[in-house]
PDB file of C-alpha atoms and ligand atoms in Angstrom:
ATOM      1  CA  MET A   1      50.779  34.120  39.394  1.00 98.00           C
ATOM      2  CA  ILE A   2      50.647  33.528  43.070  1.00 98.00           C
ATOM      3  CA  LEU A   3      49.754  30.068  44.783  1.00 98.00           C
ATOM      4  CA  VAL A   4      47.935  30.451  48.066  1.00 98.00           C
ATOM      5  CA  THR A   5      47.587  27.254  49.984  1.00 98.00           C
ATOM      6  CA  GLY A   6      45.407  26.814  53.192  1.00 97.00           C
ATOM      7  CA  ALA A   7      43.052  29.525  51.156  1.00 97.00           C
ATOM      8  CA  THR A   8      40.071  28.130  53.149  1.00 97.00           C
ATOM      9  CA  GLY A   9      41.616  28.934  56.419  1.00 96.00           C
ATOM     10  CA  ASN A  10      41.991  31.725  58.867  1.00 97.00           C
ATOM     11  CA  VAL A  11      45.098  33.501  57.386  1.00 98.00           C
ATOM     12  CA  GLY A  12      44.971  31.992  53.674  1.00 98.00           C
ATOM     13  CA  ARG A  13      41.260  33.396  53.107  1.00 96.00           C
ATOM     14  CA  GLU A  14      42.376  37.044  54.104  1.00 97.00           C
ATOM     15  CA  ILE A  15      45.427  36.743  51.950  1.00 98.00           C
ATOM     16  CA  VAL A  16      43.362  35.785  48.936  1.00 98.00           C
ATOM     17  CA  LYS A  17      41.237  39.017  49.484  1.00 97.00           C
ATOM     18  CA  GLU A  18      44.117  41.234  49.840  1.00 98.00           C
ATOM     19  CA  LEU A  19      45.981  40.087  46.595  1.00 98.00           C
ATOM     20  CA  HIS A  20      42.699  39.845  44.857  1.00 98.00           C
ATOM     21  CA  ARG A  21      41.630  43.800  45.554  1.00 97.00           C
ATOM     22  CA  ALA A  22      45.254  44.672  44.497  1.00 97.00           C
ATOM     23  CA  GLY A  23      45.001  43.060  41.411  1.00 97.00           C
ATOM     24  CA  HIS A  24      46.959  40.081  41.383  1.00 98.00           C
ATOM     25  CA  GLN A  25      46.602  36.872  39.684  1.00 98.00           C
ATOM     26  CA  ILE A  26      45.936  33.970  42.126  1.00 98.00           C
ATOM     27  CA  ARG A  27      45.559  30.149  42.071  1.00 98.00           C
ATOM     28  CA  VAL A  28      44.150  28.470  45.190  1.00 98.00           C
ATOM     29  CA  VAL A  29      44.398  24.714  46.191  1.00 97.00           C
ATOM     30  CA  SER A  30      42.073  23.224  48.668  1.00 97.00           C
ATOM     31  CA  ARG A  31      40.485  19.626  49.456  1.00 97.00           C
ATOM     32  CA  ASN A  32      37.300  21.090  49.522  1.00 95.00           C
ATOM     33  CA  PRO A  33      37.214  24.808  47.919  1.00 91.00           C
ATOM     34  CA  ALA A  34      33.276  24.910  48.594  1.00 90.00           C
ATOM     35  CA  LYS A  35      34.324  25.885  52.245  1.00 89.00           C
ATOM     36  CA  ALA A  36      34.975  29.465  51.160  1.00 87.00           C
ATOM     37  CA  SER A  37      33.892  31.428  48.608  1.00 90.00           C
ATOM     38  CA  PHE A  38      36.438  32.887  45.948  1.00 95.00           C
ATOM     39  CA  PRO A  39      36.222  35.798  43.565  1.00 93.00           C
ATOM     40  CA  PRO A  40      35.318  34.268  39.972  1.00 92.00           C
ATOM     41  CA  ASP A  41      38.890  35.327  38.471  1.00 95.00           C
ATOM     42  CA  VAL A  42      40.671  33.076  41.208  1.00 97.00           C
ATOM     43  CA  GLU A  43      41.812  30.007  39.616  1.00 97.00           C
ATOM     44  CA  VAL A  44      40.632  27.274  41.918  1.00 97.00           C
ATOM     45  CA  MET A  45      42.060  23.801  42.031  1.00 97.00           C
ATOM     46  CA  ALA A  46      40.528  20.932  44.115  1.00 96.00           C
ATOM     47  CA  GLY A  47      43.119  18.686  45.724  1.00 96.00           C
ATOM     48  CA  ASP A  48      45.295  17.435  48.677  1.00 97.00           C
ATOM     49  CA  LEU A  49      48.676  18.756  48.890  1.00 97.00           C
ATOM     50  CA  THR A  50      50.079  15.406  49.945  1.00 97.00           C
ATOM     51  CA  ASP A  51      49.778  14.115  46.337  1.00 97.00           C
ATOM     52  CA  PRO A  52      52.958  14.947  44.283  1.00 96.00           C
ATOM     53  CA  ALA A  53      50.577  15.038  41.099  1.00 97.00           C
ATOM     54  CA  ILE A  54      48.350  17.873  42.799  1.00 97.00           C
ATOM     55  CA  MET A  55      51.426  19.668  44.026  1.00 97.00           C
ATOM     56  CA  LYS A  56      52.903  19.628  40.407  1.00 98.00           C
ATOM     57  CA  ALA A  57      49.822  20.867  38.826  1.00 98.00           C
ATOM     58  CA  ALA A  58      49.154  23.253  41.449  1.00 98.00           C
ATOM     59  CA  LEU A  59      52.764  24.893  41.077  1.00 98.00           C
ATOM     60  CA  ASP A  60      52.629  25.026  37.227  1.00 98.00           C
ATOM     61  CA  GLY A  61      53.483  28.682  36.084  1.00 98.00           C
ATOM     62  CA  ILE A  62      53.724  29.868  39.450  1.00 98.00           C
ATOM     63  CA  GLN A  63      56.249  32.740  40.811  1.00 98.00           C
ATOM     64  CA  LYS A  64      55.229  33.120  44.477  1.00 98.00           C
ATOM     65  CA  VAL A  65      53.911  30.880  47.122  1.00 98.00           C
ATOM     66  CA  PHE A  66      51.948  31.244  50.410  1.00 98.00           C
ATOM     67  CA  LEU A  67      52.836  28.032  52.117  1.00 98.00           C
ATOM     68  CA  ILE A  68      51.020  26.257  55.211  1.00 98.00           C
ATOM     69  CA  ARG A  69      52.540  23.334  56.799  1.00 98.00           C
ATOM     70  CA  VAL A  70      50.830  20.218  55.451  1.00 97.00           C
ATOM     71  CA  PRO A  71      51.942  16.896  56.933  1.00 96.00           C
ATOM     72  CA  GLY A  72      53.002  14.571  54.233  1.00 96.00           C
ATOM     73  CA  SER A  73      54.012  17.198  51.564  1.00 97.00           C
ATOM     74  CA  GLU A  74      57.573  17.136  52.372  1.00 97.00           C
ATOM     75  CA  THR A  75      58.521  17.483  48.760  1.00 97.00           C
ATOM     76  CA  PHE A  76      56.711  20.512  48.234  1.00 98.00           C
ATOM     77  CA  PRO A  77      59.751  22.853  48.204  1.00 98.00           C
ATOM     78  CA  GLN A  78      61.555  20.465  46.082  1.00 98.00           C
ATOM     79  CA  ILE A  79      58.719  20.617  43.072  1.00 98.00           C
ATOM     80  CA  ALA A  80      58.512  24.282  43.696  1.00 98.00           C
ATOM     81  CA  LYS A  81      62.148  24.790  42.550  1.00 98.00           C
ATOM     82  CA  GLN A  82      61.700  22.333  39.622  1.00 98.00           C
ATOM     83  CA  SER A  83      58.705  24.462  38.740  1.00 98.00           C
ATOM     84  CA  GLY A  84      60.599  27.759  38.655  1.00 98.00           C
ATOM     85  CA  VAL A  85      59.185  29.196  41.761  1.00 98.00           C
ATOM     86  CA  GLU A  86      61.108  32.334  43.125  1.00 98.00           C
ATOM     87  CA  HIS A  87      59.721  32.856  46.762  1.00 98.00           C
ATOM     88  CA  ILE A  88      57.862  30.932  49.395  1.00 98.00           C
ATOM     89  CA  VAL A  89      56.276  32.961  52.145  1.00 99.00           C
ATOM     90  CA  PHE A  90      55.839  29.942  54.884  1.00 99.00           C
ATOM     91  CA  LEU A  91      53.328  30.311  57.826  1.00 98.00           C
ATOM     92  CA  SER A  92      55.627  28.658  60.545  1.00 98.00           C
ATOM     93  CA  SER A  93      55.281  29.114  64.099  1.00 98.00           C
ATOM     94  CA  SER A  94      56.790  30.985  67.240  1.00 98.00           C
ATOM     95  CA  ALA A  95      56.713  27.510  69.110  1.00 97.00           C
ATOM     96  CA  ILE A  96      60.073  27.064  67.434  1.00 98.00           C
ATOM     97  CA  GLU A  97      61.281  29.912  69.744  1.00 97.00           C
ATOM     98  CA  ALA A  98      60.039  28.443  72.988  1.00 95.00           C
ATOM     99  CA  ARG A  99      62.538  27.856  76.011  1.00 93.00           C
ATOM    100  CA  THR A 100      61.843  23.924  75.786  1.00 91.00           C
ATOM    101  CA  GLU A 101      61.852  21.905  72.549  1.00 93.00           C
ATOM    102  CA  ASN A 102      58.324  20.698  71.327  1.00 96.00           C
ATOM    103  CA  ALA A 103      56.834  18.864  68.711  1.00 97.00           C
ATOM    104  CA  ILE A 104      55.038  22.223  66.992  1.00 97.00           C
ATOM    105  CA  GLY A 105      58.227  23.777  67.178  1.00 98.00           C
ATOM    106  CA  ARG A 106      59.863  20.823  65.562  1.00 98.00           C
ATOM    107  CA  MET A 107      57.565  20.179  62.660  1.00 97.00           C
ATOM    108  CA  HIS A 108      57.583  23.807  61.725  1.00 98.00           C
ATOM    109  CA  LEU A 109      61.397  24.096  62.057  1.00 98.00           C
ATOM    110  CA  GLN A 110      61.555  20.850  59.833  1.00 98.00           C
ATOM    111  CA  THR A 111      59.688  22.435  57.240  1.00 98.00           C
ATOM    112  CA  GLU A 112      61.671  25.721  57.257  1.00 98.00           C
ATOM    113  CA  GLU A 113      64.619  23.469  56.687  1.00 98.00           C
ATOM    114  CA  LEU A 114      63.069  21.613  53.717  1.00 98.00           C
ATOM    115  CA  ILE A 115      62.489  25.399  52.321  1.00 98.00           C
ATOM    116  CA  ARG A 116      66.067  26.499  52.777  1.00 98.00           C
ATOM    117  CA  GLN A 117      67.488  23.357  51.242  1.00 98.00           C
ATOM    118  CA  SER A 118      65.365  23.980  48.125  1.00 98.00           C
ATOM    119  CA  ASN A 119      67.338  27.320  47.433  1.00 97.00           C
ATOM    120  CA  ILE A 120      64.241  29.268  46.792  1.00 98.00           C
ATOM    121  CA  GLN A 121      64.018  32.576  48.439  1.00 98.00           C
ATOM    122  CA  TRP A 122      61.936  32.476  51.516  1.00 98.00           C
ATOM    123  CA  THR A 123      60.279  34.413  54.143  1.00 99.00           C
ATOM    124  CA  PHE A 124      59.264  32.723  57.529  1.00 99.00           C
ATOM    125  CA  LEU A 125      56.191  33.984  59.439  1.00 98.00           C
ATOM    126  CA  ARG A 126      56.456  32.797  63.185  1.00 98.00           C
ATOM    127  CA  PRO A 127      53.226  33.984  64.610  1.00 98.00           C
ATOM    128  CA  GLY A 128      52.064  32.698  68.208  1.00 97.00           C
ATOM    129  CA  ALA A 129      48.650  32.056  68.970  1.00 96.00           C
ATOM    130  CA  PHE A 130      45.679  33.077  66.836  1.00 98.00           C
ATOM    131  CA  MET A 131      42.943  35.150  68.053  1.00 98.00           C
ATOM    132  CA  SER A 132      40.822  32.989  65.948  1.00 98.00           C
ATOM    133  CA  ASN A 133      41.500  29.935  68.146  1.00 97.00           C
ATOM    134  CA  ALA A 134      39.026  31.592  70.418  1.00 98.00           C
ATOM    135  CA  LEU A 135      36.507  30.166  68.046  1.00 98.00           C
ATOM    136  CA  GLN A 136      36.617  26.816  69.944  1.00 96.00           C
ATOM    137  CA  TRP A 137      34.627  28.536  72.699  1.00 97.00           C
ATOM    138  CA  ALA A 138      31.950  29.629  70.272  1.00 98.00           C
ATOM    139  CA  PRO A 139      29.584  26.387  70.723  1.00 98.00           C
ATOM    140  CA  ALA A 140      29.624  26.707  74.283  1.00 97.00           C
ATOM    141  CA  ILE A 141      29.149  30.444  74.335  1.00 98.00           C
ATOM    142  CA  ARG A 142      26.166  30.037  72.069  1.00 98.00           C
ATOM    143  CA  SER A 143      24.432  27.238  74.045  1.00 97.00           C
ATOM    144  CA  GLU A 144      25.415  27.863  77.612  1.00 97.00           C
ATOM    145  CA  GLY A 145      27.176  31.320  77.754  1.00 98.00           C
ATOM    146  CA  VAL A 146      30.048  29.607  79.430  1.00 98.00           C
ATOM    147  CA  VAL A 147      33.926  28.825  78.507  1.00 98.00           C
ATOM    148  CA  ARG A 148      35.305  25.830  80.237  1.00 97.00           C
ATOM    149  CA  ALA A 149      39.228  25.844  79.832  1.00 96.00           C
ATOM    150  CA  PRO A 150      42.409  25.397  81.569  1.00 96.00           C
ATOM    151  CA  PHE A 151      45.088  27.939  82.167  1.00 96.00           C
ATOM    152  CA  GLY A 152      42.575  30.740  82.603  1.00 97.00           C
ATOM    153  CA  ASP A 153      45.281  33.385  83.676  1.00 96.00           C
ATOM    154  CA  VAL A 154      47.991  32.553  81.180  1.00 96.00           C
ATOM    155  CA  ARG A 155      49.137  35.744  79.415  1.00 96.00           C
ATOM    156  CA  THR A 156      49.685  35.438  75.663  1.00 96.00           C
ATOM    157  CA  ALA A 157      49.654  38.152  72.904  1.00 97.00           C
ATOM    158  CA  PRO A 158      47.331  36.695  70.209  1.00 98.00           C
ATOM    159  CA  ILE A 159      47.186  37.869  66.653  1.00 98.00           C
ATOM    160  CA  HIS A 160      44.666  38.747  64.446  1.00 98.00           C
ATOM    161  CA  PRO A 161      44.852  36.271  61.198  1.00 98.00           C
ATOM    162  CA  ARG A 162      44.426  39.337  59.037  1.00 98.00           C
ATOM    163  CA  ASP A 163      47.540  40.977  60.409  1.00 98.00           C
ATOM    164  CA  ILE A 164      49.410  37.627  59.421  1.00 98.00           C
ATOM    165  CA  ALA A 165      47.903  38.028  56.156  1.00 98.00           C
ATOM    166  CA  ALA A 166      48.885  41.708  55.913  1.00 98.00           C
ATOM    167  CA  VAL A 167      52.474  40.811  56.612  1.00 99.00           C
ATOM    168  CA  ALA A 168      52.415  37.898  54.149  1.00 99.00           C
ATOM    169  CA  VAL A 169      51.086  39.933  51.167  1.00 98.00           C
ATOM    170  CA  LYS A 170      53.940  42.556  51.824  1.00 98.00           C
ATOM    171  CA  ALA A 171      56.392  39.635  51.788  1.00 98.00           C
ATOM    172  CA  LEU A 172      54.635  38.068  48.707  1.00 98.00           C
ATOM    173  CA  VAL A 173      54.335  41.506  46.533  1.00 98.00           C
ATOM    174  CA  SER A 174      57.270  43.919  47.760  1.00 98.00           C
ATOM    175  CA  SER A 175      61.045  43.279  47.859  1.00 96.00           C
ATOM    176  CA  GLY A 176      63.136  43.350  50.676  1.00 98.00           C
ATOM    177  CA  HIS A 177      61.527  40.324  52.718  1.00 98.00           C
ATOM    178  CA  GLU A 178      63.755  37.343  51.145  1.00 98.00           C
ATOM    179  CA  GLY A 179      65.575  35.816  54.052  1.00 98.00           C
ATOM    180  CA  LYS A 180      63.779  37.475  56.796  1.00 98.00           C
ATOM    181  CA  ILE A 181      62.239  35.580  59.824  1.00 98.00           C
ATOM    182  CA  TYR A 182      59.182  37.528  61.092  1.00 98.00           C
ATOM    183  CA  THR A 183      58.194  36.640  64.831  1.00 98.00           C
ATOM    184  CA  LEU A 184      54.275  38.174  65.211  1.00 98.00           C
ATOM    185  CA  THR A 185      52.443  38.790  68.147  1.00 98.00           C
ATOM    186  CA  GLY A 186      49.230  40.738  68.532  1.00 98.00           C
ATOM    187  CA  PRO A 187      49.271  44.323  70.228  1.00 98.00           C
ATOM    188  CA  GLU A 188      48.185  43.310  73.932  1.00 98.00           C
ATOM    189  CA  VAL A 189      48.848  40.946  76.527  1.00 97.00           C
ATOM    190  CA  LEU A 190      45.906  38.997  77.584  1.00 97.00           C
ATOM    191  CA  THR A 191      44.489  36.005  79.481  1.00 97.00           C
ATOM    192  CA  PRO A 192      41.705  33.759  78.436  1.00 98.00           C
ATOM    193  CA  VAL A 193      39.593  35.383  81.204  1.00 98.00           C
ATOM    194  CA  GLU A 194      39.839  38.750  79.709  1.00 98.00           C
ATOM    195  CA  GLN A 195      39.435  37.490  76.298  1.00 98.00           C
ATOM    196  CA  VAL A 196      36.258  36.103  77.465  1.00 98.00           C
ATOM    197  CA  GLN A 197      35.298  39.168  79.040  1.00 98.00           C
ATOM    198  CA  THR A 198      35.921  41.124  75.821  1.00 98.00           C
ATOM    199  CA  ILE A 199      33.565  38.758  73.799  1.00 98.00           C
ATOM    200  CA  GLY A 200      30.723  38.912  76.390  1.00 98.00           C
ATOM    201  CA  GLU A 201      31.181  43.047  76.350  1.00 98.00           C
ATOM    202  CA  VAL A 202      31.052  42.809  72.362  1.00 98.00           C
ATOM    203  CA  LEU A 203      28.203  40.533  72.422  1.00 98.00           C
ATOM    204  CA  GLY A 204      26.476  42.545  75.359  1.00 98.00           C
ATOM    205  CA  LYS A 205      25.945  38.998  77.033  1.00 96.00           C
ATOM    206  CA  GLN A 206      27.196  37.434  80.173  1.00 96.00           C
ATOM    207  CA  ILE A 207      29.644  34.930  79.742  1.00 98.00           C
ATOM    208  CA  THR A 208      31.255  32.780  82.544  1.00 98.00           C
ATOM    209  CA  PHE A 209      34.626  31.191  82.450  1.00 98.00           C
ATOM    210  CA  GLU A 210      35.054  28.029  84.452  1.00 98.00           C
ATOM    211  CA  GLU A 211      38.602  26.973  84.835  1.00 97.00           C
ATOM    212  CA  ILE A 212      38.925  23.183  84.447  1.00 97.00           C
ATOM    213  CA  PRO A 213      41.696  20.892  85.346  1.00 95.00           C
ATOM    214  CA  GLU A 214      44.413  20.262  82.906  1.00 94.00           C
ATOM    215  CA  THR A 215      43.878  16.625  82.802  1.00 94.00           C
ATOM    216  CA  VAL A 216      40.063  17.114  81.665  1.00 96.00           C
ATOM    217  CA  ALA A 217      41.077  19.558  78.970  1.00 95.00           C
ATOM    218  CA  ARG A 218      43.839  17.314  77.890  1.00 94.00           C
ATOM    219  CA  GLU A 219      41.613  14.160  77.542  1.00 94.00           C
ATOM    220  CA  HIS A 220      39.099  16.286  75.558  1.00 92.00           C
ATOM    221  CA  MET A 221      41.512  17.705  73.179  1.00 93.00           C
ATOM    222  CA  LYS A 222      43.217  14.267  72.571  1.00 94.00           C
ATOM    223  CA  ARG A 223      39.867  13.517  70.635  1.00 94.00           C
ATOM    224  CA  PHE A 224      40.665  15.966  68.095  1.00 91.00           C
ATOM    225  CA  ALA A 225      44.563  16.194  68.030  1.00 94.00           C
ATOM    226  CA  PRO A 226      47.662  13.692  68.048  1.00 95.00           C
ATOM    227  CA  VAL A 227      49.287  13.200  71.490  1.00 95.00           C
ATOM    228  CA  ASP A 228      52.511  15.081  70.773  1.00 95.00           C
ATOM    229  CA  ILE A 229      50.787  18.034  69.488  1.00 96.00           C
ATOM    230  CA  VAL A 230      48.268  17.938  72.586  1.00 96.00           C
ATOM    231  CA  ASP A 231      51.695  17.809  74.948  1.00 95.00           C
ATOM    232  CA  ALA A 232      53.326  20.650  73.001  1.00 96.00           C
ATOM    233  CA  ILE A 233      50.200  22.819  73.479  1.00 95.00           C
ATOM    234  CA  PHE A 234      49.971  22.334  77.320  1.00 95.00           C
ATOM    235  CA  GLN A 235      53.959  22.625  77.525  1.00 95.00           C
ATOM    236  CA  LEU A 236      53.680  26.027  75.760  1.00 95.00           C
ATOM    237  CA  MET A 237      50.798  26.989  78.026  1.00 94.00           C
ATOM    238  CA  ARG A 238      53.015  26.158  81.115  1.00 93.00           C
ATOM    239  CA  GLU A 239      55.934  28.065  79.854  1.00 92.00           C
ATOM    240  CA  ALA A 240      53.634  30.859  79.265  1.00 92.00           C
ATOM    241  CA  THR A 241      52.363  30.730  82.564  1.00 91.00           C
ATOM    242  CA  ASN A 242      56.019  31.121  84.018  1.00 90.00           C
ATOM    243  CA  HIS A 243      57.020  33.741  81.240  1.00 91.00           C
ATOM    244  CA  PRO A 244      54.205  35.693  79.740  1.00 88.00           C
ATOM    245  CA  ALA A 245      54.491  36.896  76.435  1.00 93.00           C
ATOM    246  CA  THR A 246      55.580  40.090  75.388  1.00 95.00           C
ATOM    247  CA  VAL A 247      54.318  42.333  72.409  1.00 98.00           C
ATOM    248  CA  LEU A 248      56.428  42.572  69.392  1.00 98.00           C
ATOM    249  CA  PRO A 249      56.315  45.489  67.058  1.00 98.00           C
ATOM    250  CA  THR A 250      56.619  43.364  63.655  1.00 98.00           C
ATOM    251  CA  VAL A 251      53.272  43.590  62.184  1.00 98.00           C
ATOM    252  CA  GLU A 252      53.535  47.444  62.156  1.00 98.00           C
ATOM    253  CA  GLU A 253      57.084  47.434  61.279  1.00 98.00           C
ATOM    254  CA  VAL A 254      56.351  45.268  58.264  1.00 98.00           C
ATOM    255  CA  THR A 255      52.846  46.640  57.331  1.00 98.00           C
ATOM    256  CA  GLY A 256      52.916  50.268  58.128  1.00 98.00           C
ATOM    257  CA  GLN A 257      49.823  49.613  60.259  1.00 98.00           C
ATOM    258  CA  ALA A 258      49.279  48.921  63.949  1.00 98.00           C
ATOM    259  CA  ALA A 259      48.192  45.365  64.667  1.00 98.00           C
ATOM    260  CA  ARG A 260      44.491  44.855  65.330  1.00 98.00           C
ATOM    261  CA  GLY A 261      43.376  44.340  69.057  1.00 98.00           C
ATOM    262  CA  PHE A 262      41.336  41.364  70.032  1.00 98.00           C
ATOM    263  CA  LYS A 263      38.099  43.634  70.310  1.00 98.00           C
ATOM    264  CA  GLN A 264      38.293  44.246  66.765  1.00 98.00           C
ATOM    265  CA  TRP A 265      38.636  40.624  66.296  1.00 98.00           C
ATOM    266  CA  VAL A 266      35.540  39.985  67.956  1.00 98.00           C
ATOM    267  CA  ILE A 267      33.689  42.407  66.129  1.00 98.00           C
ATOM    268  CA  ASP A 268      34.723  40.895  62.938  1.00 97.00           C
ATOM    269  CA  ASN A 269      33.694  37.550  64.274  1.00 98.00           C
ATOM    270  CA  ALA A 270      30.686  38.352  66.501  1.00 98.00           C
ATOM    271  CA  ASP A 271      28.215  36.264  64.335  1.00 97.00           C
ATOM    272  CA  ALA A 272      30.157  33.032  65.134  1.00 98.00           C
ATOM    273  CA  PHE A 273      29.325  33.401  68.883  1.00 98.00           C
ATOM    274  CA  ARG A 274      25.583  34.568  68.413  1.00 95.00           C
TER     275      ARG A 274
HETATM  276  N1  LIG B 301      46.202  28.359  65.425  1.00 56.59           N
HETATM  277  C1  LIG B 301      47.454  28.772  65.772  1.00 56.59           C
HETATM  278  O1  LIG B 301      47.270  29.532  66.833  1.00 56.59           O
HETATM  279  C2  LIG B 301      48.641  28.922  65.037  1.00 56.59           C
HETATM  280  C3  LIG B 301      49.756  29.541  65.789  1.00 56.59           C
HETATM  281  C4  LIG B 301      50.960  29.464  65.090  1.00 56.59           C
HETATM  282  C5  LIG B 301      51.063  28.867  63.831  1.00 56.59           C
HETATM  283  N2  LIG B 301      49.932  28.460  63.339  1.00 56.59           N
HETATM  284  C6  LIG B 301      50.178  27.725  61.898  1.00 56.59           C
HETATM  285  O2  LIG B 301      49.101  28.148  61.124  1.00 56.59           O
HETATM  286  C7  LIG B 301      48.472  27.103  60.379  1.00 56.59           C
HETATM  287  C8  LIG B 301      47.058  27.228  60.172  1.00 56.59           C
HETATM  288  O3  LIG B 301      46.421  27.427  61.231  1.00 56.59           O
HETATM  289  P1  LIG B 301      44.702  27.703  61.391  1.00 56.59           P
HETATM  290  O4  LIG B 301      44.467  26.861  62.890  1.00 56.59           O
HETATM  291  O5  LIG B 301      44.299  28.967  61.114  1.00 56.59           O
HETATM  292  O6  LIG B 301      44.190  26.665  60.360  1.00 56.59           O
HETATM  293  P2  LIG B 301      43.460  27.016  59.286  1.00 56.59           P
HETATM  294  O7  LIG B 301      44.522  27.708  58.204  1.00 56.59           O
HETATM  295  O8  LIG B 301      42.278  27.438  59.280  1.00 56.59           O
HETATM  296  O9  LIG B 301      43.138  25.660  58.411  1.00 56.59           O
HETATM  297  C9  LIG B 301      44.102  24.829  57.497  1.00 56.59           C
HETATM  298  C10 LIG B 301      44.166  24.981  56.410  1.00 56.59           C
HETATM  299  O10 LIG B 301      45.171  23.813  55.630  1.00 56.59           O
HETATM  300  C11 LIG B 301      44.553  23.363  54.625  1.00 56.59           C
HETATM  301  N3  LIG B 301      44.966  21.918  54.428  1.00 56.59           N
HETATM  302  C12 LIG B 301      45.210  21.120  55.496  1.00 56.59           C
HETATM  303  N4  LIG B 301      45.393  19.939  54.822  1.00 56.59           N
HETATM  304  C13 LIG B 301      45.609  20.069  53.760  1.00 56.59           C
HETATM  305  C14 LIG B 301      45.942  19.396  52.634  1.00 56.59           C
HETATM  306  N5  LIG B 301      46.376  18.119  52.714  1.00 56.59           N
HETATM  307  N6  LIG B 301      45.722  19.770  51.398  1.00 56.59           N
HETATM  308  C15 LIG B 301      45.547  20.917  50.838  1.00 56.59           C
HETATM  309  N7  LIG B 301      45.250  21.816  52.074  1.00 56.59           N
HETATM  310  C16 LIG B 301      45.140  21.473  53.114  1.00 56.59           C
HETATM  311  C17 LIG B 301      43.064  23.557  54.861  1.00 56.59           C
HETATM  312  O11 LIG B 301      42.585  23.641  53.159  1.00 56.59           O
HETATM  313  P3  LIG B 301      41.177  22.508  53.009  1.00 56.59           P
HETATM  314  O12 LIG B 301      40.582  22.040  54.180  1.00 56.59           O
HETATM  315  O13 LIG B 301      40.451  23.561  52.225  1.00 56.59           O
HETATM  316  O14 LIG B 301      41.837  21.484  52.084  1.00 56.59           O
HETATM  317  C18 LIG B 301      42.777  24.996  55.449  1.00 56.59           C
HETATM  318  O15 LIG B 301      42.596  25.824  54.728  1.00 56.59           O
HETATM  319  C19 LIG B 301      48.551  26.018  61.509  1.00 56.59           C
HETATM  320  O16 LIG B 301      48.832  24.563  60.945  1.00 56.59           O
HETATM  321  C20 LIG B 301      49.921  26.194  61.902  1.00 56.59           C
HETATM  322  O17 LIG B 301      51.029  25.691  61.134  1.00 56.59           O
HETATM  323  C21 LIG B 301      48.806  28.217  63.866  1.00 56.59           C
END
């Protein structure tokens, strides 16, 4: 049986769909499973992964795990080893590979280390920015037809969460992915201004991009995220300004399918912007 953590999230939800379609036995664990709808034969466990009793129950009888980073669940790999888990596919972050050390990279590296130390087989997925981060613009697009953000011309290569899920599923159900680190990007380099243009084209609506100062954006973001994470995000954006992202072929190499473009992601998620 395969345990999918983060199953109500952008990547986990897609992994459950793919594994279910292929007939695998799945268990999910979530603090609030009602956030997503799962097929009837998926075993759903309500619980918080920071609770060791929940980790133990969630891992009982499990051979493989798709793991997301949950602060406060540092004993997870150790408990997984004791439960007989054979392979962990961990959703890490390409922030580890940034030119300058940062909190996001550090936190993901720490989880990678804990997994290595457990002596369970592992595969690490290190994606860059998710296309789904554009959902943060949805309320303002719906109500005012405007996006207010800093770094309008920074060039990143955002990835469709379905492509991360496709790589994760390959690593979970086929062999040869043990001990591999997959750094993942989408298929094109895009600025936020270009992403907003694409959203407008798909919706058939005029959307304006208004560049705001970094200081204003930082104050806003600090209401939702810890200050070291906010600092890391801005540091990564500044770095990308000087060193634009490059497109990597990893998704296609692992899955045999070309990575999906941003336009496809917008089509898949158009209702969120209407
Ligand atoms: N967004 C990016 O650009 C990006 C880039 C690189 C790497 N990543 C990595 O990808 C991860 C997922 O990012 P996302 O933005 O797409 O978020 P998400 O997966 O959509 O949401 C987070 C998921 O974590 C689960 N979760 C959080 N705390 C939990 C807990 N204590 N117990 C059980 N489940 C818990 C949530 O489940 P419930 O709420 O249902 O419990 C939810 O399914 C990030 O945390 C990061 O490690 C993200």
